[in-house]
mmCIF file of C-alpha atoms and ligand atoms in Angstrom:
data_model
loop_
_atom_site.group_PDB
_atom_site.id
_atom_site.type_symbol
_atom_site.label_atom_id
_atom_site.label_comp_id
_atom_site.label_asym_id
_atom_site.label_seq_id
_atom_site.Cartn_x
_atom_site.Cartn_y
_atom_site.Cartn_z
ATOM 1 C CA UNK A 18 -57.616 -25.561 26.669
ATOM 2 C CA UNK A 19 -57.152 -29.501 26.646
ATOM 3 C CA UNK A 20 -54.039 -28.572 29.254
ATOM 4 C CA UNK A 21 -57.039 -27.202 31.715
ATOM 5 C CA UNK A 22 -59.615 -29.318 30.973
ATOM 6 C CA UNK A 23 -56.830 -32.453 32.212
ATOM 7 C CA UNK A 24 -56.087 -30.633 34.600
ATOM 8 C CA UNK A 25 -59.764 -30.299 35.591
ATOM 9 C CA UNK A 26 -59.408 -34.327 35.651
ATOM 10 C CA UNK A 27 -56.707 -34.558 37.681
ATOM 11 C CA UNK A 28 -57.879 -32.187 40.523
ATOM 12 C CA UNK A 29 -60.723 -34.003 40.988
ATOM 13 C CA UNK A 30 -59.318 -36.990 40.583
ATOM 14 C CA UNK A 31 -57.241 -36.165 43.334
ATOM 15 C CA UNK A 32 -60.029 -34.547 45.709
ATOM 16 C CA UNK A 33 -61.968 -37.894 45.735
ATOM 17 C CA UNK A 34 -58.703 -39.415 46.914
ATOM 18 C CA UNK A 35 -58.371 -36.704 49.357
ATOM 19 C CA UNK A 36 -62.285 -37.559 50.453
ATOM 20 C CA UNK A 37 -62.055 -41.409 50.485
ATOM 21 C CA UNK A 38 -58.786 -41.846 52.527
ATOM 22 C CA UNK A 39 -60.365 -38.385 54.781
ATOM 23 C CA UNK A 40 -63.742 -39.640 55.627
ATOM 24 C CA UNK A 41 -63.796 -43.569 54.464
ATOM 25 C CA UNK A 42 -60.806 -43.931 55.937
ATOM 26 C CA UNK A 43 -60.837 -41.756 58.667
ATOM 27 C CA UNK A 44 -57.031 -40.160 58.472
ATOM 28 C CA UNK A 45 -56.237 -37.289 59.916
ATOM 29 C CA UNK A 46 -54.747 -34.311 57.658
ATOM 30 C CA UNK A 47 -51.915 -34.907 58.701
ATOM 31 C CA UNK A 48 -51.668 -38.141 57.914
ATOM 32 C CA UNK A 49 -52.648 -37.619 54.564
ATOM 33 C CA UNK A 50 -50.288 -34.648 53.728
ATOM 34 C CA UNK A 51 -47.761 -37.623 54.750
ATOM 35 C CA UNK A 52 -49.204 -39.381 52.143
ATOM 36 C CA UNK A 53 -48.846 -37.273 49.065
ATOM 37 C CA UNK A 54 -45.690 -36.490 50.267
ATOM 38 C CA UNK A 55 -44.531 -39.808 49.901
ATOM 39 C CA UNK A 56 -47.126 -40.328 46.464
ATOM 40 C CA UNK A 57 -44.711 -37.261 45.314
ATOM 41 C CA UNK A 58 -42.051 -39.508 44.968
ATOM 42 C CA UNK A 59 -43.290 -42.091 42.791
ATOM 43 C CA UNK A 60 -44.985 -42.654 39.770
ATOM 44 C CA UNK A 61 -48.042 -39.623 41.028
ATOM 45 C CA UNK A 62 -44.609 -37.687 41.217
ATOM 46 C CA UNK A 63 -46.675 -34.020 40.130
ATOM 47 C CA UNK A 64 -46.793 -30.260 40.624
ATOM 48 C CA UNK A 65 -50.672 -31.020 41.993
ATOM 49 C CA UNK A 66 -49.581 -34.086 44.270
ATOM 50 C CA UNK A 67 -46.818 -31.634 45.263
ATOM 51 C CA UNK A 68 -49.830 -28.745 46.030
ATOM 52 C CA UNK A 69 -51.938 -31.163 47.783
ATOM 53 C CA UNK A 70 -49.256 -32.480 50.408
ATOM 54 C CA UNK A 71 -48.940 -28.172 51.084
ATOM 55 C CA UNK A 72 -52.546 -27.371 51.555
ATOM 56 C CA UNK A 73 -54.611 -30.421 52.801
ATOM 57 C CA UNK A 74 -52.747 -29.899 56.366
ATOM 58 C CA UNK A 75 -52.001 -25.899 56.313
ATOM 59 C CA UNK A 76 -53.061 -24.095 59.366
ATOM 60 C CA UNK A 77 -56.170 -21.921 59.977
ATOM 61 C CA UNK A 78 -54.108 -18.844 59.079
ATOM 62 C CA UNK A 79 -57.321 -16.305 60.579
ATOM 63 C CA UNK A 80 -56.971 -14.733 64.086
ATOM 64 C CA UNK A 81 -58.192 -17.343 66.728
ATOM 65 C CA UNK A 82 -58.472 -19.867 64.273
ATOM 66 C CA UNK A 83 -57.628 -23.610 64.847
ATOM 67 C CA UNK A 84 -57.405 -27.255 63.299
ATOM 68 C CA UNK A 85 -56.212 -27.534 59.600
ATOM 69 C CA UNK A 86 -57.783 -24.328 57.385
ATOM 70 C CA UNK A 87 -58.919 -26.950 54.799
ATOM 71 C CA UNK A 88 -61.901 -27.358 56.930
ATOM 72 C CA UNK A 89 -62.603 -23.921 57.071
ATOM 73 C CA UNK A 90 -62.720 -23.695 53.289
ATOM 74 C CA UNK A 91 -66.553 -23.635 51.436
ATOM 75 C CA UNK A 92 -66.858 -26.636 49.156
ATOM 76 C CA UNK A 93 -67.758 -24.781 46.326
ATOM 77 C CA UNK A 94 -65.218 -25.100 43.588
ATOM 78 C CA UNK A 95 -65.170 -22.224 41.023
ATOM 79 C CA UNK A 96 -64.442 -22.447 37.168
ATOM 80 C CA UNK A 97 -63.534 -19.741 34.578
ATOM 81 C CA UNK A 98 -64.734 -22.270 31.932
ATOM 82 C CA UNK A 99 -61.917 -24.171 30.154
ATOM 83 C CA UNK A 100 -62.991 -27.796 32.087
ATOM 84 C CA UNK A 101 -66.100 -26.441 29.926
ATOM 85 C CA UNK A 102 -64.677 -25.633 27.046
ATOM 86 C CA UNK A 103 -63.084 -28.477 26.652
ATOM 87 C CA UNK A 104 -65.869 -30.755 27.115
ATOM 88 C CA UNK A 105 -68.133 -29.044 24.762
ATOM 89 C CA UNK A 106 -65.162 -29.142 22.262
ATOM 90 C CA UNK A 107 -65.291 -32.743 22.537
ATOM 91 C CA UNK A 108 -68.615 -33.473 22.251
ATOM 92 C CA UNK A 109 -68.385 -31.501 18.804
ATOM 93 C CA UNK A 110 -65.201 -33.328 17.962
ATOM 94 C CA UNK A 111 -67.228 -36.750 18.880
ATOM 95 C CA UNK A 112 -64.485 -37.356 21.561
ATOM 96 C CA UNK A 113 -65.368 -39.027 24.338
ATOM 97 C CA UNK A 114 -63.206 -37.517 27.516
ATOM 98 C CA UNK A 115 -65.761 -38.347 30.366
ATOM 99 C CA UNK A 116 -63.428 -37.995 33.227
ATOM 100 C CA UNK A 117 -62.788 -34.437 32.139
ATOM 101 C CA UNK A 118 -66.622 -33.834 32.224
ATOM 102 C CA UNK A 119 -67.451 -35.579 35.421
ATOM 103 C CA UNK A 120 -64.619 -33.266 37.050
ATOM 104 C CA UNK A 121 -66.794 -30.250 35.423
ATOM 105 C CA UNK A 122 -70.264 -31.976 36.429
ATOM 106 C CA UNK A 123 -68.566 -32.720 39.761
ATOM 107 C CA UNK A 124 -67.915 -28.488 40.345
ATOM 108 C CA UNK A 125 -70.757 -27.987 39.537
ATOM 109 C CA UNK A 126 -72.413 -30.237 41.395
ATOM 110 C CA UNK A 127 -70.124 -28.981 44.296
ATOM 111 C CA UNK A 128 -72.235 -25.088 43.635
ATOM 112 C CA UNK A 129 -75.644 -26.374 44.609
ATOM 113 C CA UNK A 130 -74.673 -25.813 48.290
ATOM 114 C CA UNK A 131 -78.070 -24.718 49.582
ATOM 115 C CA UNK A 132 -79.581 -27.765 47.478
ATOM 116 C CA UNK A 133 -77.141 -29.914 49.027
ATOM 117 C CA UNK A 134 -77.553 -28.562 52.313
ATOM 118 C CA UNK A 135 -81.450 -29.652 52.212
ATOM 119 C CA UNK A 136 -80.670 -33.047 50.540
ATOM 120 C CA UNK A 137 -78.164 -33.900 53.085
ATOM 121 C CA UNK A 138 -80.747 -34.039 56.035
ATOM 122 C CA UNK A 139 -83.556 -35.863 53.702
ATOM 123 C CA UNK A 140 -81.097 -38.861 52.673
ATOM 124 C CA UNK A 141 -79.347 -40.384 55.448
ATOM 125 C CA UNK A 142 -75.557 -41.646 54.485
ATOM 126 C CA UNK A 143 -75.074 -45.721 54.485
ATOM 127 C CA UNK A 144 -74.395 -46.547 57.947
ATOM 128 C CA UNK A 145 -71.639 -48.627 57.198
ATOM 129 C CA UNK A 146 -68.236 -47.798 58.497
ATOM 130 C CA UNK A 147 -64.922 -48.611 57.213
ATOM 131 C CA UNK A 148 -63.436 -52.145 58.365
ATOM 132 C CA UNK A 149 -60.627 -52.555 56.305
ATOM 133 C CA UNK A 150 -57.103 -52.349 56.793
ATOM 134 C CA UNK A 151 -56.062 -48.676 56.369
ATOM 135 C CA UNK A 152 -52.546 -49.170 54.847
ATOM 136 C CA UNK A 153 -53.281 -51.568 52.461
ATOM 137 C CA UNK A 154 -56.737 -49.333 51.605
ATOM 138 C CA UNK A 155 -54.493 -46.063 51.153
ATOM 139 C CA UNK A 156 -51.951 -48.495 48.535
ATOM 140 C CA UNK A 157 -55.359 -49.217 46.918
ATOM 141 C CA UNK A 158 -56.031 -45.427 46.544
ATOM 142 C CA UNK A 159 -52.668 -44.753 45.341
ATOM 143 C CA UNK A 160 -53.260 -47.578 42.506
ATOM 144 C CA UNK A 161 -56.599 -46.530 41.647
ATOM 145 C CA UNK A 162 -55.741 -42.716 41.508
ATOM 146 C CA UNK A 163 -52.574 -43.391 38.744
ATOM 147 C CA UNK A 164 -54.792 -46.029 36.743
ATOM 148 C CA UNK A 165 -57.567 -43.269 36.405
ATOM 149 C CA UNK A 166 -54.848 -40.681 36.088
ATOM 150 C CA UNK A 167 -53.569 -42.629 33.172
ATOM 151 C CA UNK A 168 -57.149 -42.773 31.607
ATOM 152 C CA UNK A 169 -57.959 -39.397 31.948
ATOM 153 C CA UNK A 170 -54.708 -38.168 30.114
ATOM 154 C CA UNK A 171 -55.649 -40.919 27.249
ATOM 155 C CA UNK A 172 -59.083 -39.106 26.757
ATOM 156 C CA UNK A 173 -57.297 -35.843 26.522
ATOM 157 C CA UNK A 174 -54.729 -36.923 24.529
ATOM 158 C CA UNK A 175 -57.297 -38.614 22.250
ATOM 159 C CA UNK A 176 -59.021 -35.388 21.726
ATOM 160 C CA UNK A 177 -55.889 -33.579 20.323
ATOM 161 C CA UNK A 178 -55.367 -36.062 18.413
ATOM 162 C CA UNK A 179 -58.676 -35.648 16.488
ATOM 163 C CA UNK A 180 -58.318 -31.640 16.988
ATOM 164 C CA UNK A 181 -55.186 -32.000 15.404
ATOM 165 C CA UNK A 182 -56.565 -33.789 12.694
ATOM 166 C CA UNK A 183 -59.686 -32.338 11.915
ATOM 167 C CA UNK A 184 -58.465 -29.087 11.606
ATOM 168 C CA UNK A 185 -55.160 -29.462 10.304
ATOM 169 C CA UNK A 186 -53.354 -28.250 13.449
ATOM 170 C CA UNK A 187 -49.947 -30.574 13.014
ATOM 171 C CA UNK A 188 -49.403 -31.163 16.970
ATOM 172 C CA UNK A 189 -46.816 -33.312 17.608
ATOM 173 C CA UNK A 190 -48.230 -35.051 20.858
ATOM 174 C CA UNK A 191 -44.715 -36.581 22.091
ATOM 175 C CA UNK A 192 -42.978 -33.080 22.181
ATOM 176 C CA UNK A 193 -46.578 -31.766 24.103
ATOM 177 C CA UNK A 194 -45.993 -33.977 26.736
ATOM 178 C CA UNK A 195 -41.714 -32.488 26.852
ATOM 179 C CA UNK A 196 -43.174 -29.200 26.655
ATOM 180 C CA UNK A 197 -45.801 -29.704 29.448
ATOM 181 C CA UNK A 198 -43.405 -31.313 31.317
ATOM 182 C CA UNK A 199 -41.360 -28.424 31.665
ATOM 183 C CA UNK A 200 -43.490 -26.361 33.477
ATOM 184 C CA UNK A 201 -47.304 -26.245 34.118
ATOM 185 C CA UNK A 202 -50.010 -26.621 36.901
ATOM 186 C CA UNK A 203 -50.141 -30.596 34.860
ATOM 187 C CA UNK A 204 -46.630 -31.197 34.880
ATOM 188 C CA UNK A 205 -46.047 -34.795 36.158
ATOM 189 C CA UNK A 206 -43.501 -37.900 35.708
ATOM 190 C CA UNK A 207 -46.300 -39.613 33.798
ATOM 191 C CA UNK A 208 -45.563 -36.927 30.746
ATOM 192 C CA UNK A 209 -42.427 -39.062 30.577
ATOM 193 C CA UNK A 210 -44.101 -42.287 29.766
ATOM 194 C CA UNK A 211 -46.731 -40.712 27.385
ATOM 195 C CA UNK A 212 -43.574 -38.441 25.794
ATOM 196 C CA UNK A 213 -42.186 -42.319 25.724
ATOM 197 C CA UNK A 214 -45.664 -43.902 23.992
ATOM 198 C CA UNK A 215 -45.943 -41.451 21.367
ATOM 199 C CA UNK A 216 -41.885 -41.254 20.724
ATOM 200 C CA UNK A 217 -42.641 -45.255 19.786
ATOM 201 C CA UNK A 218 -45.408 -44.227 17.658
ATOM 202 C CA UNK A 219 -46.491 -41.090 16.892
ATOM 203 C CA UNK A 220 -49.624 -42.563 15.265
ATOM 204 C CA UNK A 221 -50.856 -44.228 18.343
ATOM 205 C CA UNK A 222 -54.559 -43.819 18.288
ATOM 206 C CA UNK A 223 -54.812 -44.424 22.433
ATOM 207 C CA UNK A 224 -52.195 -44.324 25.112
ATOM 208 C CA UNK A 225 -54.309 -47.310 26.580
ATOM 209 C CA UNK A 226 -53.266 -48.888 22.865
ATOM 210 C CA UNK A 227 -49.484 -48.704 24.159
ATOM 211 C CA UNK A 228 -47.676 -51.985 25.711
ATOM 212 C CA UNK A 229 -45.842 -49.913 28.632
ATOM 213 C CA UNK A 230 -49.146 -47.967 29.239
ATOM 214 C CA UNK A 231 -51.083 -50.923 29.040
ATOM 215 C CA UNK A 232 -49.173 -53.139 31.639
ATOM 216 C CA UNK A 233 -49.625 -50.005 34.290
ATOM 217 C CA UNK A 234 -52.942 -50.371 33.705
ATOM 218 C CA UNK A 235 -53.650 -53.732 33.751
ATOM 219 C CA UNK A 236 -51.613 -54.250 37.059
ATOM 220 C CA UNK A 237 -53.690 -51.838 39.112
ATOM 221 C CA UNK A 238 -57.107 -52.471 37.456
ATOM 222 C CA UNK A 239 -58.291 -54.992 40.036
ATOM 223 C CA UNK A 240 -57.157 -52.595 43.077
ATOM 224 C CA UNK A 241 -58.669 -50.265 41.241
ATOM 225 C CA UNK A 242 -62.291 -51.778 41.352
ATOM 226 C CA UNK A 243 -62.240 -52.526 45.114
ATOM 227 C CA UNK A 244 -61.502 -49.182 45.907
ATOM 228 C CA UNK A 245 -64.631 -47.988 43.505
ATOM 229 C CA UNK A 246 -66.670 -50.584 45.797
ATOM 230 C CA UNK A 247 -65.349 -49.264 48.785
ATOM 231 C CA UNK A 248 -66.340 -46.267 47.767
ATOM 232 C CA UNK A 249 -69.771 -47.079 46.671
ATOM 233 C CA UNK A 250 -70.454 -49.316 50.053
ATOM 234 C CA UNK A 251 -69.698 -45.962 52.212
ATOM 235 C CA UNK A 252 -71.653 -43.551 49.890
ATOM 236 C CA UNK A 253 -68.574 -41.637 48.879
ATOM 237 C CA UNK A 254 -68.991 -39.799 45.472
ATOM 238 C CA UNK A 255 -65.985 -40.870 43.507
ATOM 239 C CA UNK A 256 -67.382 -39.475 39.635
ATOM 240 C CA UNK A 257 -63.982 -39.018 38.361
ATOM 241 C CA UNK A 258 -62.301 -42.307 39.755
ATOM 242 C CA UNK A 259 -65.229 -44.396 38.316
ATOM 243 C CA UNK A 260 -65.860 -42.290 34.828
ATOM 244 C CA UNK A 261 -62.185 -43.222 34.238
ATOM 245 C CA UNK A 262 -62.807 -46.573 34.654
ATOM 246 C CA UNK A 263 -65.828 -46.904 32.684
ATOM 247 C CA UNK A 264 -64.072 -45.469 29.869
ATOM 248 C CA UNK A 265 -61.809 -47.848 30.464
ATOM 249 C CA UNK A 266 -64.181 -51.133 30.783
ATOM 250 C CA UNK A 267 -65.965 -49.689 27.711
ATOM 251 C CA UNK A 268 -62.779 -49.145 25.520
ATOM 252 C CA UNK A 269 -61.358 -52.423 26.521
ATOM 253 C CA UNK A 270 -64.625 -54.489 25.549
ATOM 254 C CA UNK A 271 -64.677 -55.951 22.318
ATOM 255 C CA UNK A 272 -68.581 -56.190 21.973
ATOM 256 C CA UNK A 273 -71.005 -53.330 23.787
ATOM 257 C CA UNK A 274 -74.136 -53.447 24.161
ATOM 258 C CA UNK A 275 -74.583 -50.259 21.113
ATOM 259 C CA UNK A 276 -75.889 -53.700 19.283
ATOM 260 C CA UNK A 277 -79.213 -53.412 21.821
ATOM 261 C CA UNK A 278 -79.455 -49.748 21.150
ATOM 262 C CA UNK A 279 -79.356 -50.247 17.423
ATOM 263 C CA UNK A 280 -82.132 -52.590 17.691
ATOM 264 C CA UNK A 281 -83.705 -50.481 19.501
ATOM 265 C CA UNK A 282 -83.584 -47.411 16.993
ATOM 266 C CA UNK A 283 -84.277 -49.688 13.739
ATOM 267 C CA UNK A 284 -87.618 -50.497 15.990
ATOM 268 C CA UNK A 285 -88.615 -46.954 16.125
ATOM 269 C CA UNK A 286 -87.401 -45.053 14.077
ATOM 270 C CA UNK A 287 -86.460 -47.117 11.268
ATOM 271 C CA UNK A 288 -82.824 -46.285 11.627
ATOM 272 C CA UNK A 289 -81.563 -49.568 10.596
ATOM 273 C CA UNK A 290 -78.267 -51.440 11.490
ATOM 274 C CA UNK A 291 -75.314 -52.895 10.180
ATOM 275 C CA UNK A 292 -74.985 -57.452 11.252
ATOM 276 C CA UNK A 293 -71.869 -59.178 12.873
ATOM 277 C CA UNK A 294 -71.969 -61.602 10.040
ATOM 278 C CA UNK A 295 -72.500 -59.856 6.725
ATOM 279 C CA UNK A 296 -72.206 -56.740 4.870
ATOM 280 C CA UNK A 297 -74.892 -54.416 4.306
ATOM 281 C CA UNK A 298 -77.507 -52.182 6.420
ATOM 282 C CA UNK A 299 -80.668 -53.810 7.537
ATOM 283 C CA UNK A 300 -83.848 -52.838 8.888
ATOM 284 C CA UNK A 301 -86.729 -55.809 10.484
ATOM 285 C CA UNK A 302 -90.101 -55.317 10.481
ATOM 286 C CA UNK A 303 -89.781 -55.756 14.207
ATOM 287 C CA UNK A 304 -93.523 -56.320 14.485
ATOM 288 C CA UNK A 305 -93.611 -59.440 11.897
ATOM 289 C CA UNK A 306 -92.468 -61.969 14.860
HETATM 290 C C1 3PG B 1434 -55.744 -21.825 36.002
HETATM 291 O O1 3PG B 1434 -55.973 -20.884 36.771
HETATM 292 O O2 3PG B 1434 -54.672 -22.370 35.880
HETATM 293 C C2 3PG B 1434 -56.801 -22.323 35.106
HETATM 294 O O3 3PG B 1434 -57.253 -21.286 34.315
HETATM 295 C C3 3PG B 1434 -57.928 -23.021 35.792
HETATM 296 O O4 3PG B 1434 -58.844 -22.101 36.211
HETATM 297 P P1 3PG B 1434 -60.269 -22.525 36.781
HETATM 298 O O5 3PG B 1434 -60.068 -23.686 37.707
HETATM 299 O O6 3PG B 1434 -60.743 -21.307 37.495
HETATM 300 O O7 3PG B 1434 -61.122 -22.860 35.596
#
């Protein structure tokens, strides 16, 4: 289930690439089958990356038909549930895996079609057009997509971790990733390096908590922001790109702002809260001031 729901992540993750280098950019199909090709030979290096460079450009294969058949395809993504599943098992398990969820919010956002339809001539798209350099952009994508990539898999991860030890299950998360890695729709050279992380420690509590892990991320996070604003400034939906790194800016953050909900609940409900600077639990008469 955690397999699909990943894999859930990564699909999406991969169709807002798709989207921002097709229509912020402006590349042709072509083009961009070029570019997973050469994205499958790196560190994206995947069975999906692999499926991507084979569709995105594939002709029109009806009678008469012309230009790439991607176009041809409805934009309605279908589910038999285990993106689902896996979210909901989550949320019971307290785990937070939001790039899995926004990749299940994100198909089902893609179903409202006659919703969409209406929307679409009531809001009219930022008229800004793309002025950067498209090499360097499509680099940027490439970045951003393994940094969220790298996220996402941490959430899952995370989540059989606490499966595992809530219900006694024993998984032994470096041999997953060898076993995945041997054949799956989510086999990828990045099993290697988490294989790697939890070989080091099999206790790890995050892959984001391992040094090799942490330098990939931390070398890309910058590239990884300017393509979420490039995305934003041209009105491209990018929810799993920018769930990823959210969960990311939130896990890396020593102090959140939970302290301004907690206030917020002690005022009313009485829920009280625990201080910074000494034990115990508190609750202020918040109206004494
Ligand atoms: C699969 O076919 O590999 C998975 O079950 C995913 O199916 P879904 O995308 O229809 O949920």
């Amino acid at each position: 289930m955690v397999h699909n729901g990943i894999e859930y992540g990564d699909m999406q993750l991969i169709a807002e690439a798709y989207d921002l280098m097709r229509h912020g950019v402006g590349l042709s199909t072509r083009e961009i089958r070029e570019i997973f090709e050469e994205w499958n030979q790196g560190e994206l290096r995947s069975f999906l990356v692999e499926v991507t460079a084979r569709v995105v450009d594939f002709p029109d294969d009806q009678e008469g038909g012309d230009g790439p058949l991607i176009d041809k395809i409805l934009d309605r993504a279908g589910q038999k549930g285990t993106g689902r599943w896996t979210s909901a098992a989550a949320l019971d398990l307290g785990v937070p895996v939001p790039t899995i969820t926004a990749a299940v919010d994100a198909r089902l956002l893609s179903s409202m079609t006659e919703q969409r339809q209406r929307a679409s001539g009531l809001y009219r798209p930022p008229v800004i057009g793309f002025a950067a350099d498209r090499r360097e952009t499509v680099h940027r994508v490439r970045a951003a997509l393994y940094a969220a990539k790298i996220c996402s898999y941490s959430q899952g991860f995370s989540l059989l971790a606490a499966a595992s030890q809530a219900r006694g299950y024993e998984v032994e998360l470096a041999e997953l990733a060898r076993i995945w890695k041997a054949g799956c729709i989510i086999r990828a050279a990045f099993l290697d390096e988490i294989r790697a992380a939890f070989g080091r420690d099999a206790t790890l509590e995050s892959l984001l908590l391992d040094a090799s892990v942490r330098d990939a991320v931390a070398s890309r996070v910058a590239t990884w922001r300017s393509v979420l604003s490039l995305g934003v400034e041209l009105g491209r939906p990018l929810p799993a790109l920018s769930a990823s790194l959210a969960y990311f800016d939130s896990f890396r953050s020593a102090r959140l702002p939970a302290n301004l909900i907690q206030a917020q609940r002690d005022y009313f409900g009485a829920h009280t809260y625990e201080r910074t600077d000494r034990e115990g639990t508190f609750h202020t008469d918040w109206s004494a001031e």
